[in-house]
Tab-separated table of C-alpha atoms (C1' of nucleotides) in Angstrom:
chain	number	residue	atom	x	y	z
D	17	UNK	CA	31.788	2.738	-29.149
D	18	UNK	CA	34.147	1.969	-32.085
D	19	UNK	CA	35.730	4.326	-34.554
D	20	UNK	CA	33.880	2.579	-37.360
D	21	UNK	CA	30.756	3.910	-38.961
D	22	UNK	CA	27.584	3.629	-36.910
D	23	UNK	CA	25.872	0.267	-37.013
D	24	UNK	CA	22.279	-0.134	-38.096
D	25	UNK	CA	20.004	2.836	-38.721
D	26	UNK	CA	21.671	6.006	-40.009
D	27	UNK	CA	19.053	7.733	-37.842
D	28	UNK	CA	17.797	10.913	-39.398
D	29	UNK	CA	16.288	11.825	-36.089
D	30	UNK	CA	12.735	10.922	-36.959
D	31	UNK	CA	12.773	7.876	-34.730
D	32	UNK	CA	13.980	9.824	-31.721
D	33	UNK	CA	11.600	12.683	-32.418
D	34	UNK	CA	8.697	10.235	-32.430
D	35	UNK	CA	9.807	8.687	-29.153
D	36	UNK	CA	10.218	12.087	-27.543
D	37	UNK	CA	6.822	13.271	-28.754
D	38	UNK	CA	5.200	10.091	-27.487
D	39	UNK	CA	6.694	10.522	-24.044
D	40	UNK	CA	5.643	14.156	-23.949
D	41	UNK	CA	2.032	13.301	-24.773
D	42	UNK	CA	2.077	10.448	-22.266
D	43	UNK	CA	3.282	12.808	-19.526
D	44	UNK	CA	0.773	15.536	-20.349
D	45	UNK	CA	-2.319	13.695	-21.446
D	46	UNK	CA	-1.777	9.981	-20.934
D	47	UNK	CA	-2.443	6.954	-23.149
D	48	UNK	CA	-6.115	7.770	-23.245
D	49	UNK	CA	-5.331	10.692	-25.549
D	50	UNK	CA	-2.336	9.233	-27.332
D	51	UNK	CA	-2.899	8.992	-31.081
D	52	UNK	CA	-0.461	8.480	-33.895
D	53	UNK	CA	-1.858	11.606	-35.517
D	54	UNK	CA	-0.985	13.754	-32.521
D	55	UNK	CA	2.444	12.167	-32.234
D	56	UNK	CA	3.155	12.908	-35.879
D	57	UNK	CA	2.027	16.501	-35.485
D	58	UNK	CA	4.245	17.104	-32.454
D	59	UNK	CA	7.261	15.392	-33.945
D	60	UNK	CA	6.729	17.222	-37.252
D	61	UNK	CA	6.783	13.905	-39.025
D	62	UNK	CA	4.489	11.987	-41.331
D	63	UNK	CA	2.127	9.682	-39.495
D	64	UNK	CA	3.201	6.748	-41.615
D	65	UNK	CA	6.814	7.146	-40.499
D	66	UNK	CA	5.713	5.989	-37.062
D	67	UNK	CA	4.547	2.705	-38.542
D	68	UNK	CA	7.710	2.373	-40.598
D	69	UNK	CA	9.878	2.575	-37.463
D	70	UNK	CA	7.712	0.809	-34.898
D	71	UNK	CA	5.413	-1.451	-36.936
D	72	UNK	CA	2.335	-0.502	-34.933
D	73	UNK	CA	1.072	1.412	-31.942
D	74	UNK	CA	2.031	-1.356	-29.555
D	75	UNK	CA	5.568	-1.525	-30.904
D	76	UNK	CA	5.938	2.181	-30.278
D	77	UNK	CA	4.755	1.889	-26.686
D	78	UNK	CA	7.101	-1.040	-26.161
D	79	UNK	CA	10.026	0.987	-27.471
D	80	UNK	CA	9.191	3.810	-25.086
D	81	UNK	CA	9.201	1.421	-22.143
D	82	UNK	CA	12.467	-0.237	-23.125
D	83	UNK	CA	14.129	3.108	-23.517
D	84	UNK	CA	13.833	3.813	-19.815
D	85	UNK	CA	13.967	0.418	-18.107
D	86	UNK	CA	17.786	0.027	-18.105
D	87	UNK	CA	18.148	3.096	-15.885
D	88	UNK	CA	16.547	1.175	-13.020
D	89	UNK	CA	19.220	-1.484	-12.981
D	90	UNK	CA	21.851	1.239	-13.277
D	91	UNK	CA	20.627	2.892	-10.087
D	92	UNK	CA	20.660	-0.448	-8.279
D	93	UNK	CA	24.112	-1.328	-9.603
D	94	UNK	CA	25.545	2.040	-8.639
D	95	UNK	CA	24.508	1.667	-5.019
D	96	UNK	CA	25.572	-1.950	-4.908
D	97	UNK	CA	29.092	-0.994	-5.925
D	98	UNK	CA	29.185	1.371	-2.988
D	99	UNK	CA	28.219	-1.265	-0.425
D	100	UNK	CA	30.639	-1.098	2.499
D	101	UNK	CA	31.934	2.337	1.511
D	102	UNK	CA	30.722	5.696	2.792
D	103	UNK	CA	27.936	5.856	5.341
D	104	UNK	CA	24.945	3.554	5.157
D	105	UNK	CA	22.637	6.520	5.437
D	106	UNK	CA	24.226	8.342	2.505
D	107	UNK	CA	24.029	5.225	0.378
D	108	UNK	CA	20.351	4.774	1.171
D	109	UNK	CA	19.500	8.420	0.567
D	110	UNK	CA	21.271	8.322	-2.791
D	111	UNK	CA	19.455	5.092	-3.616
D	112	UNK	CA	16.090	6.584	-2.739
D	113	UNK	CA	16.928	9.745	-4.689
D	114	UNK	CA	17.939	7.646	-7.697
D	115	UNK	CA	14.770	5.570	-7.544
D	116	UNK	CA	12.702	8.698	-7.053
D	117	UNK	CA	14.197	10.290	-10.161
D	118	UNK	CA	13.636	7.079	-12.099
D	119	UNK	CA	9.992	6.911	-11.092
D	120	UNK	CA	9.527	10.591	-11.832
D	121	UNK	CA	10.411	9.883	-15.450
D	122	UNK	CA	8.672	6.577	-15.795
D	123	UNK	CA	5.442	7.226	-13.912
D	124	UNK	CA	3.495	8.425	-16.958
D	125	UNK	CA	4.879	5.498	-18.927
D	126	UNK	CA	4.124	3.020	-16.159
D	127	UNK	CA	0.620	4.441	-16.013
D	128	UNK	CA	0.280	3.733	-19.719
D	129	UNK	CA	1.371	0.129	-19.176
D	130	UNK	CA	-1.155	-0.316	-16.405
D	131	UNK	CA	-3.852	1.314	-18.475
D	132	UNK	CA	-3.336	-0.640	-21.695
D	133	UNK	CA	-4.088	-4.326	-21.259
D	134	UNK	CA	-2.297	-5.407	-24.435
D	135	UNK	CA	0.897	-3.612	-23.491
D	136	UNK	CA	0.666	-4.930	-19.945
D	137	UNK	CA	0.305	-8.488	-21.222
D	138	UNK	CA	3.267	-8.008	-23.521
D	139	UNK	CA	5.572	-6.991	-20.678
D	140	UNK	CA	4.103	-9.330	-18.071
D	141	UNK	CA	5.176	-12.912	-18.548
D	142	UNK	CA	8.692	-12.955	-19.871
D	143	UNK	CA	9.808	-15.953	-17.824
D	144	UNK	CA	8.740	-15.349	-14.239
D	145	UNK	CA	7.853	-11.927	-12.932
D	146	UNK	CA	8.038	-10.095	-16.226
D	147	UNK	CA	10.160	-7.107	-17.172
D	148	UNK	CA	8.540	-4.835	-14.626
D	149	UNK	CA	7.470	-7.308	-11.947
D	150	UNK	CA	8.664	-7.591	-8.349
D	151	UNK	CA	11.538	-9.988	-9.082
D	152	UNK	CA	13.173	-7.694	-11.575
D	153	UNK	CA	12.529	-4.658	-9.414
D	154	UNK	CA	13.125	-5.839	-5.853
D	155	UNK	CA	16.021	-8.262	-6.384
D	156	UNK	CA	18.673	-5.695	-7.377
D	157	UNK	CA	17.854	-3.566	-4.339
D	158	UNK	CA	17.763	-6.608	-2.062
D	159	UNK	CA	21.176	-7.616	-3.441
D	160	UNK	CA	22.686	-4.342	-2.217
D	161	UNK	CA	21.162	-4.838	1.230
D	162	UNK	CA	22.411	-8.417	1.348
D	163	UNK	CA	25.898	-7.138	0.651
D	164	UNK	CA	25.696	-4.598	3.465
D	165	UNK	CA	24.408	-7.366	5.701
D	166	UNK	CA	27.325	-9.613	4.791
D	167	UNK	CA	29.621	-6.755	5.751
D	168	UNK	CA	27.874	-6.454	9.103
D	169	UNK	CA	26.658	-2.901	8.443
D	170	UNK	CA	22.988	-3.808	8.947
D	171	UNK	CA	21.449	-6.253	11.410
D	172	UNK	CA	22.141	-9.908	10.711
D	173	UNK	CA	18.445	-10.857	10.626
D	174	UNK	CA	17.273	-8.046	8.329
D	175	UNK	CA	14.537	-9.039	5.860
D	176	UNK	CA	16.107	-7.593	2.728
D	177	UNK	CA	13.070	-8.201	0.513
D	178	UNK	CA	10.670	-6.351	2.796
D	179	UNK	CA	13.189	-3.539	3.167
D	180	UNK	CA	13.553	-3.309	-0.608
D	181	UNK	CA	9.776	-3.100	-0.934
D	182	UNK	CA	9.633	-0.279	1.617
D	183	UNK	CA	12.326	1.711	-0.194
D	184	UNK	CA	10.973	1.165	-3.697
D	185	UNK	CA	7.414	1.779	-2.522
D	186	UNK	CA	8.374	5.089	-0.933
D	187	UNK	CA	10.146	6.250	-4.090
D	188	UNK	CA	7.276	5.267	-6.363
D	189	UNK	CA	4.634	6.726	-4.067
D	190	UNK	CA	6.465	10.037	-3.940
D	191	UNK	CA	6.629	10.154	-7.720
D	192	UNK	CA	2.949	9.268	-8.132
D	193	UNK	CA	1.870	11.964	-5.680
D	194	UNK	CA	3.971	14.535	-7.499
D	195	UNK	CA	2.487	13.458	-10.816
D	196	UNK	CA	-1.075	13.580	-9.504
D	197	UNK	CA	-0.980	16.799	-7.575
D	198	UNK	CA	1.990	18.782	-8.739
D	199	UNK	CA	4.068	20.471	-6.094
D	200	UNK	CA	2.227	19.277	-2.999
D	201	UNK	CA	4.431	19.042	0.111
D	202	UNK	CA	5.867	15.557	0.626
D	203	UNK	CA	8.224	13.965	3.155
D	204	UNK	CA	11.809	14.425	1.905
D	205	UNK	CA	13.951	11.465	0.883
D	206	UNK	CA	16.366	12.187	3.729
D	207	UNK	CA	13.522	12.190	6.253
D	208	UNK	CA	12.177	8.923	4.917
D	209	UNK	CA	15.567	7.226	5.227
D	210	UNK	CA	16.145	8.661	8.695
D	211	UNK	CA	12.777	7.229	9.696
D	212	UNK	CA	13.482	3.809	8.217
D	213	UNK	CA	17.142	3.567	9.243
D	214	UNK	CA	16.693	2.420	12.879
D	215	UNK	CA	14.898	-0.667	11.546
D	216	UNK	CA	18.044	-1.718	9.679
D	217	UNK	CA	20.472	-1.364	12.564
D	218	UNK	CA	21.185	-3.815	15.384
D	219	UNK	CA	18.585	-3.893	18.132
P	1151	UNK	CA	-31.772	5.518	6.305
P	1152	UNK	CA	-35.484	6.462	6.865
P	1153	UNK	CA	-38.589	4.301	6.526
P	1154	UNK	CA	-39.814	6.625	3.788
P	1155	UNK	CA	-39.654	5.786	0.127
P	1156	UNK	CA	-36.202	5.942	-1.398
P	1157	UNK	CA	-35.040	9.400	-2.314
P	1158	UNK	CA	-33.788	10.284	-5.750
P	1159	UNK	CA	-33.444	7.783	-8.555
P	1160	UNK	CA	-35.746	4.750	-8.477
P	1161	UNK	CA	-32.691	2.968	-9.833
P	1162	UNK	CA	-33.631	0.351	-12.369
P	1163	UNK	CA	-30.159	-1.042	-12.085
P	1164	UNK	CA	-28.866	0.405	-15.325
P	1165	UNK	CA	-26.694	2.923	-13.553
P	1166	UNK	CA	-25.039	0.306	-11.373
P	1167	UNK	CA	-24.646	-2.101	-14.274
P	1168	UNK	CA	-22.832	0.599	-16.220
P	1169	UNK	CA	-20.508	1.338	-13.307
P	1170	UNK	CA	-19.766	-2.354	-12.784
P	1171	UNK	CA	-19.074	-2.907	-16.481
P	1172	UNK	CA	-16.790	0.126	-16.557
P	1173	UNK	CA	-14.767	-1.131	-13.627
P	1174	UNK	CA	-14.524	-4.600	-15.154
P	1175	UNK	CA	-13.170	-3.216	-18.426
P	1176	UNK	CA	-10.788	-0.929	-16.556
P	1177	UNK	CA	-9.392	-3.891	-14.600
P	1178	UNK	CA	-9.038	-6.145	-17.639
P	1179	UNK	CA	-8.073	-3.807	-20.432
P	1180	UNK	CA	-7.533	-0.341	-19.001
P	1181	UNK	CA	-8.688	3.124	-20.118
P	1182	UNK	CA	-6.897	2.714	-23.402
P	1183	UNK	CA	-9.575	0.229	-24.477
P	1184	UNK	CA	-12.500	1.714	-22.612
P	1185	UNK	CA	-15.293	2.749	-24.946
P	1186	UNK	CA	-18.898	3.579	-24.264
P	1187	UNK	CA	-19.849	1.020	-26.894
P	1188	UNK	CA	-18.077	-1.792	-25.055
P	1189	UNK	CA	-19.497	-0.677	-21.717
P	1190	UNK	CA	-23.016	-0.739	-23.161
P	1191	UNK	CA	-22.469	-4.207	-24.596
P	1192	UNK	CA	-21.199	-5.635	-21.294
P	1193	UNK	CA	-23.878	-3.977	-19.210
P	1194	UNK	CA	-26.566	-5.053	-21.711
P	1195	UNK	CA	-27.695	-1.482	-21.943
P	1196	UNK	CA	-28.157	1.079	-24.676
P	1197	UNK	CA	-25.109	3.212	-25.263
P	1198	UNK	CA	-27.124	6.396	-24.912
P	1199	UNK	CA	-28.184	5.396	-21.384
P	1200	UNK	CA	-24.623	5.957	-20.299
P	1201	UNK	CA	-24.855	9.566	-21.387
P	1202	UNK	CA	-28.222	9.973	-19.738
P	1203	UNK	CA	-26.798	8.929	-16.358
P	1204	UNK	CA	-23.303	10.362	-16.499
P	1205	UNK	CA	-23.505	13.219	-19.034
P	1206	UNK	CA	-20.281	12.195	-20.769
P	1207	UNK	CA	-17.328	9.862	-20.648
P	1208	UNK	CA	-15.542	11.997	-18.092
P	1209	UNK	CA	-18.551	12.062	-15.794
P	1210	UNK	CA	-18.642	8.293	-15.872
P	1211	UNK	CA	-14.975	7.987	-14.955
P	1212	UNK	CA	-15.471	10.508	-12.160
P	1213	UNK	CA	-18.373	8.485	-10.764
P	1214	UNK	CA	-16.229	5.346	-10.783
P	1215	UNK	CA	-13.504	7.106	-8.813
P	1216	UNK	CA	-15.883	8.578	-6.251
P	1217	UNK	CA	-17.482	5.207	-5.709
P	1218	UNK	CA	-14.275	3.829	-4.195
P	1219	UNK	CA	-12.556	6.790	-2.569
P	1220	UNK	CA	-14.544	6.764	0.710
P	1221	UNK	CA	-13.194	3.309	1.575
P	1222	UNK	CA	-9.730	4.805	2.057
P	1223	UNK	CA	-10.842	7.105	4.829
P	1224	UNK	CA	-12.782	4.226	6.373
P	1225	UNK	CA	-9.623	2.128	6.635
P	1226	UNK	CA	-7.764	5.027	8.223
P	1227	UNK	CA	-10.611	5.788	10.623
P	1228	UNK	CA	-10.918	2.153	11.698
P	1229	UNK	CA	-7.277	1.941	12.717
P	1230	UNK	CA	-7.370	5.324	14.368
P	1231	UNK	CA	-10.202	4.228	16.628
P	1232	UNK	CA	-8.035	1.339	17.747
P	1233	UNK	CA	-5.075	3.522	18.739
P	1234	UNK	CA	-3.917	2.530	22.205
P	1235	UNK	CA	-5.810	-0.771	22.145
P	1236	UNK	CA	-4.454	-4.175	21.149
P	1237	UNK	CA	-0.850	-4.510	20.048
P	1238	UNK	CA	0.824	-1.904	17.896
P	1239	UNK	CA	1.979	-4.617	15.521
P	1240	UNK	CA	-1.525	-5.991	15.013
P	1241	UNK	CA	-2.888	-2.521	14.370
P	1242	UNK	CA	-0.210	-1.847	11.779
P	1243	UNK	CA	-0.659	-5.204	10.060
P	1244	UNK	CA	-4.403	-4.646	9.865
P	1245	UNK	CA	-3.792	-1.138	8.541
P	1246	UNK	CA	-1.422	-2.415	5.869
P	1247	UNK	CA	-3.842	-5.201	4.959
P	1248	UNK	CA	-6.676	-2.709	4.699
P	1249	UNK	CA	-4.655	-0.354	2.510
P	1250	UNK	CA	-3.461	-3.285	0.428
P	1251	UNK	CA	-7.046	-4.410	-0.205
P	1252	UNK	CA	-8.038	-0.835	-1.041
P	1253	UNK	CA	-5.234	-0.470	-3.552
P	1254	UNK	CA	-5.991	-3.882	-5.018
P	1255	UNK	CA	-9.421	-2.577	-5.979
P	1256	UNK	CA	-8.441	0.893	-6.990
P	1257	UNK	CA	-5.202	0.252	-8.863
P	1258	UNK	CA	-6.866	-0.137	-12.279
P	1259	UNK	CA	-8.937	2.970	-11.562
P	1260	UNK	CA	-5.940	4.920	-10.313
P	1261	UNK	CA	-4.092	3.876	-13.448
P	1262	UNK	CA	-6.959	5.324	-15.468
P	1263	UNK	CA	-6.682	8.619	-13.603
P	1264	UNK	CA	-2.949	8.775	-14.231
P	1265	UNK	CA	-3.428	7.851	-17.860
P	1266	UNK	CA	-6.181	10.343	-18.686
P	1267	UNK	CA	-5.034	13.929	-18.409
P	1268	UNK	CA	-8.519	15.417	-18.327
P	1269	UNK	CA	-9.638	13.154	-15.504
P	1270	UNK	CA	-6.414	13.782	-13.655
P	1271	UNK	CA	-6.894	17.525	-13.927
P	1272	UNK	CA	-10.459	17.190	-12.679
P	1273	UNK	CA	-9.393	15.420	-9.489
P	1274	UNK	CA	-6.158	17.332	-8.972
P	1275	UNK	CA	-6.700	20.825	-7.652
P	1276	UNK	CA	-9.704	20.812	-5.407
P	1277	UNK	CA	-8.203	23.248	-2.934
P	1278	UNK	CA	-4.703	22.058	-2.106
P	1279	UNK	CA	-3.561	18.511	-2.759
P	1280	UNK	CA	-6.642	17.317	-4.582
P	1281	UNK	CA	-8.883	14.374	-3.829
P	1282	UNK	CA	-6.157	11.815	-4.320
P	1283	UNK	CA	-3.060	13.824	-3.392
P	1284	UNK	CA	-0.643	13.305	-0.523
P	1285	UNK	CA	-2.538	15.464	1.983
P	1286	UNK	CA	-5.750	13.532	1.650
P	1287	UNK	CA	-3.918	10.214	1.626
P	1288	UNK	CA	-1.126	10.621	4.167
P	1289	UNK	CA	-2.842	12.776	6.800
P	1290	UNK	CA	-5.376	10.194	8.028
P	1291	UNK	CA	-2.614	7.605	8.487
P	1292	UNK	CA	-0.321	10.141	10.148
P	1293	UNK	CA	-3.202	11.026	12.494
P	1294	UNK	CA	-3.318	7.452	13.757
P	1295	UNK	CA	0.440	7.435	14.329
P	1296	UNK	CA	0.261	10.769	16.117
P	1297	UNK	CA	-2.320	9.296	18.448
P	1298	UNK	CA	-0.104	6.292	19.229
P	1299	UNK	CA	2.759	8.695	19.800
P	1300	UNK	CA	0.676	10.743	22.211
P	1301	UNK	CA	-0.029	7.520	24.095
P	1302	UNK	CA	3.675	6.769	24.275
P	1303	UNK	CA	3.388	3.564	22.235
P	1304	UNK	CA	5.849	4.747	19.585
P	1305	UNK	CA	8.999	6.823	19.979
P	1306	UNK	CA	8.447	10.455	20.923
P	1307	UNK	CA	10.449	11.780	17.969
P	1308	UNK	CA	8.822	9.613	15.275
P	1309	UNK	CA	8.316	11.341	11.908
P	1310	UNK	CA	4.690	10.368	11.375
P	1311	UNK	CA	4.511	11.712	7.825
P	1312	UNK	CA	7.501	9.718	6.612
P	1313	UNK	CA	6.164	6.634	8.374
P	1314	UNK	CA	2.777	7.089	6.721
P	1315	UNK	CA	4.497	7.365	3.334
P	1316	UNK	CA	6.401	4.138	3.975
P	1317	UNK	CA	3.248	2.245	4.932
P	1318	UNK	CA	1.073	3.610	2.129
P	1319	UNK	CA	3.883	3.152	-0.386
P	1320	UNK	CA	4.363	-0.485	0.596
P	1321	UNK	CA	0.645	-1.205	0.250
P	1322	UNK	CA	0.375	0.517	-3.124
P	1323	UNK	CA	3.550	-1.064	-4.454
P	1324	UNK	CA	2.333	-4.535	-3.481
P	1325	UNK	CA	-0.953	-3.937	-5.302
P	1326	UNK	CA	0.760	-2.591	-8.432
P	1327	UNK	CA	3.110	-5.579	-8.609
P	1328	UNK	CA	0.188	-7.960	-8.276
P	1329	UNK	CA	-1.686	-6.121	-10.997
P	1330	UNK	CA	1.291	-6.099	-13.343
P	1331	UNK	CA	2.540	-9.631	-12.908
P	1332	UNK	CA	-0.246	-11.644	-11.385
P	1333	UNK	CA	0.693	-14.047	-8.620
P	1334	UNK	CA	4.389	-13.264	-8.365
P	1335	UNK	CA	5.864	-13.877	-4.887
P	1336	UNK	CA	5.897	-10.727	-2.734
P	1337	UNK	CA	6.939	-9.910	0.836
P	1338	UNK	CA	3.930	-10.497	3.116
P	1339	UNK	CA	2.249	-7.647	4.957
P	1340	UNK	CA	3.287	-9.174	8.306
P	1341	UNK	CA	6.913	-9.343	7.193
P	1342	UNK	CA	6.840	-5.749	6.014
P	1343	UNK	CA	5.479	-4.512	9.338
P	1344	UNK	CA	7.943	-6.654	11.312
P	1345	UNK	CA	10.725	-5.080	9.269
P	1346	UNK	CA	9.468	-1.540	9.770
P	1347	UNK	CA	8.411	-1.879	13.408
P	1348	UNK	CA	11.834	-1.428	15.086
P	1349	UNK	CA	11.992	2.034	13.503
P	1350	UNK	CA	8.873	3.086	15.400
P	1351	UNK	CA	9.973	1.928	18.851
P	1352	UNK	CA	12.203	3.705	21.326
P	1353	UNK	CA	15.910	3.509	20.557
Q	1016	DG	C1'	13.435	6.658	-45.072
Q	1017	DT	C1'	10.132	9.876	-45.525
Q	1018	DC	C1'	6.371	11.645	-47.669
Q	1019	DT	C1'	1.014	12.248	-49.464
Q	1020	DA	C1'	-3.234	10.105	-50.057
Q	1021	DT	C1'	-6.510	7.065	-48.754
Q	1022	DA	C1'	-9.528	3.662	-46.464
Q	1023	DA	C1'	-12.227	0.835	-43.295
Q	1024	DG	C1'	-13.550	0.836	-38.688
Q	1025	DT	C1'	-14.433	2.932	-34.261
Q	1026	DT	C1'	-15.188	6.806	-31.349
Q	1027	DG	C1'	-18.139	9.911	-28.170
Q	1028	DA	C1'	-22.277	12.094	-28.484
Q	1029	DT	C1'	-27.254	13.646	-29.993
Q	1030	DA	C1'	-32.332	13.349	-31.622
Q	1031	DG	C1'	-36.446	11.572	-31.043
Q	1032	DA	C1'	-39.777	7.530	-30.391
Q	1033	DC	C1'	-41.820	4.910	-26.660
F	992	DG	C1'	-35.530	6.187	-18.207
F	993	DT	C1'	-34.476	3.494	-21.788
F	994	DC	C1'	-34.362	2.482	-26.373
F	995	DT	C1'	-33.026	2.701	-31.841
F	996	DA	C1'	-30.978	5.305	-35.347
F	997	DT	C1'	-27.694	8.341	-36.855
F	998	DC	C1'	-23.440	11.261	-37.357
F	999	DA	C1'	-19.173	13.751	-37.962
F	1000	DA	C1'	-14.771	13.280	-36.226
F	1001	DC	C1'	-11.222	10.568	-35.303
F	1002	DT	C1'	-8.716	6.122	-35.053
F	1003	DT	C1'	-4.867	2.797	-36.758
F	1004	DA	C1'	-2.884	1.194	-40.679
F	1005	DT	C1'	-1.611	0.568	-45.827
F	1006	DA	C1'	-0.158	1.808	-50.827
F	1007	DG	C1'	2.730	3.916	-53.575
F	1008	DA	C1'	5.470	8.111	-55.209
F	1009	DC	C1'	9.945	10.257	-54.437
DNA sequence: GTCTATAAGTTGATAGAC
DNA sequence: GTCTATCAACTTATAGAC
């Protein structure tokens, strides 16, 4: 950001290499087979360096999660800024595409959270809803829909929360199916939006 | 089924106790903390009995998955038999409720599948789409919608595959949110269907 | 900040008695 | 079918040199 010297860690690259290796193992083999030994081997780093940077296994997993979470809000913010501009359909397709891409990346990580009780507990009750709960996830999408509703571009009585759930659910489900069975044929994002769209418009 | 003596295993209950203990650990702590030692302790059974019944860890996980999978097709079949009867809305709400309940039970198990590469591979490429892929999951729901379409109760040009994805995605997403953040407020199944319904009806 | 060396505990799995 | 006893491999984590 500034012209000054970098703040904090000089970053020799070990930290990033560890994070990258962790994500790679998570995507290929999952938490069940995630060991600090394997991470170290892949990152070409000493095993103890992992503990230096992340304290313990849980700290590492936490760091992996936090590395990707901000992208979700970015996707929601991007579409929200476009409320009222362009066509509603294009905005929704881009939103679904953005969410789909987000879930594609985070699905193995989200699986790890679900499959590790300690990690799940850690991310669960920050205030209400947690860092990955419905409030944090649905609200930003619902905010975009509320804006379009205020502008009269969707029906006045639209349930924005249910609509957000339908959109997010479709994106996540697509990503999970792709993760579980590779390149199996799946309804396209454009088709999904075209199917949902009539529900948003005036009766 | 028959009045004859039970076929196969006399079943002293050890097998079922092991399965129940496995599912309990999966739901509480996830695959990351699932060990045969802990299973044996919870089931009050010798650790080696697990290997007698399920060969190895992977066989056990596979048995857990196959114990719950049939319920999915049951839910789909139940709604399909009701096509053309009752109100479309009621059928869809019951379908979503049924899927929601299914995913509530299977979410910790599905997380285990996603988080264990070997298990995932085992269930992935049986033919095309696998045992948990989109074909197996979406087709039965799409079949119900096709039937309603044939009966003229939904619009003639409805994309049944996209609709199925929206319904299944909503159910799964609801279950995941509940698993991740407990009793956080969530759009109700009735609200979700009421939101989606206008998209299914004639323009 | 990164390494090598090390340790205590846990893992999935097998052998063999009953 | 179920148990006890046993094992080698692997797990996370620490100590201390550079």
